């Protein structure tokens, strides 16, 4: 493999951008009706399409390659850079209709730099478009926010990540099973880039067929049986079985965060299945048939409020998981609290 996947599969047009329909449709319309704004702010978690969409918008707005400037505010964060930008922006585009400045990691700009930028955002030349991108919206001053059209990028749902992982693997000539794609999607926490980077690593192991087992091993994700034993222990009120599951996780040096995530995901899905049957299809997509069958079977065994209590206690456990000298302690305590 020569290029990394996330570059190779970077969306090139509006139609390639997945999971951000609420933004794409507005931007598409703006382009179509010739009402592209002078300043945008794209905010949201990493790897969800901010930079990609900024480039697409530039192109669609008629910006030629030589008139597109990308500034990484993480490395050019001072007032001098922004002053230089202010000077440069006044000159007409070299070739296209507009000049586009993409300011990535915009939250990294210094206070002085923001102030300098503010002046330009107030009275931008007719040919200029600014697109600020940030993962930390709360660090962008109100004065900047109020001069930009703001778009909030969503975390990508697991089923969408899973589908895209499966598609990309196939295009690369690999076959990834449902379980493996599900694990990659789970661990990516809503980021396309993370999911693609993990897939890249797994593909480079060299197996043409990627299985769930292989993926679990690679990402230190616990075997399904351990997760299911823990959940059964909660419903059967069997402390010993639950503690044994935790012991196995520790012994096999499995990532506790991943174990916890899987527990939270399963229990939440059972609760949703109980209360919102219309979400069944979605849950089925995320979990795949085998896991789904397990959840369907077990949800019937839970007494009212039991799953909710477990979910709440495990959620509290998330914050403390790495602070203990024995990483299993918070989870052991959580289990005993659930059963008490
Ligand atoms: N909405 C999306 N649809 C399809 N692919 C996406 C999407 N978002 C991200 N990707 C994939 O992830 C890669 C990184 O996306 P991008 O650089 O646009 O993310 P970003 O939001 O700017 O992330 P960061 O905050 O880390 O800069 C892309 O090259 C692409 O492969
Ligand atoms: Mg980016």
PDB file of N, CA and C and ligand atoms in Angstrom, residues 50-51 104-105 133 193, ligand 2:
ATOM      1  N   UNK A  50     -14.098  17.928   8.489  1.00  0.00           N
ATOM      2  CA  UNK A  50     -13.996  19.394   8.456  1.00  0.00           C
ATOM      3  C   UNK A  50     -13.041  19.881   7.363  1.00  0.00           C
ATOM      4  N   UNK A  51     -11.821  19.382   7.381  1.00  0.00           N
ATOM      5  CA  UNK A  51     -10.850  19.804   6.374  1.00  0.00           C
ATOM      6  C   UNK A  51     -11.306  19.367   4.980  1.00  0.00           C
ATOM      7  N   UNK A 104      -6.889  25.877   9.787  1.00  0.00           N
ATOM      8  CA  UNK A 104      -7.125  24.634  10.524  1.00  0.00           C
ATOM      9  C   UNK A 104      -6.679  24.786  11.975  1.00  0.00           C
ATOM     10  N   UNK A 105      -7.300  24.025  12.864  1.00  0.00           N
ATOM     11  CA  UNK A 105      -6.976  24.127  14.303  1.00  0.00           C
ATOM     12  C   UNK A 105      -7.071  25.588  14.761  1.00  0.00           C
ATOM     13  N   UNK A 133     -11.489  25.899  10.940  1.00  0.00           N
ATOM     14  CA  UNK A 133     -11.867  24.572  11.418  1.00  0.00           C
ATOM     15  C   UNK A 133     -11.289  24.371  12.809  1.00  0.00           C
ATOM     16  N   UNK A 193     -11.367   9.116  10.347  1.00  0.00           N
ATOM     17  CA  UNK A 193      -9.926   8.976  10.197  1.00  0.00           C
ATOM     18  C   UNK A 193      -9.386   7.877  11.092  1.00  0.00           C
TER      19      UNK A 193
HETATM   20 MG1  LIG B   2      -8.781  18.817   9.781  1.00  0.00          MG
END
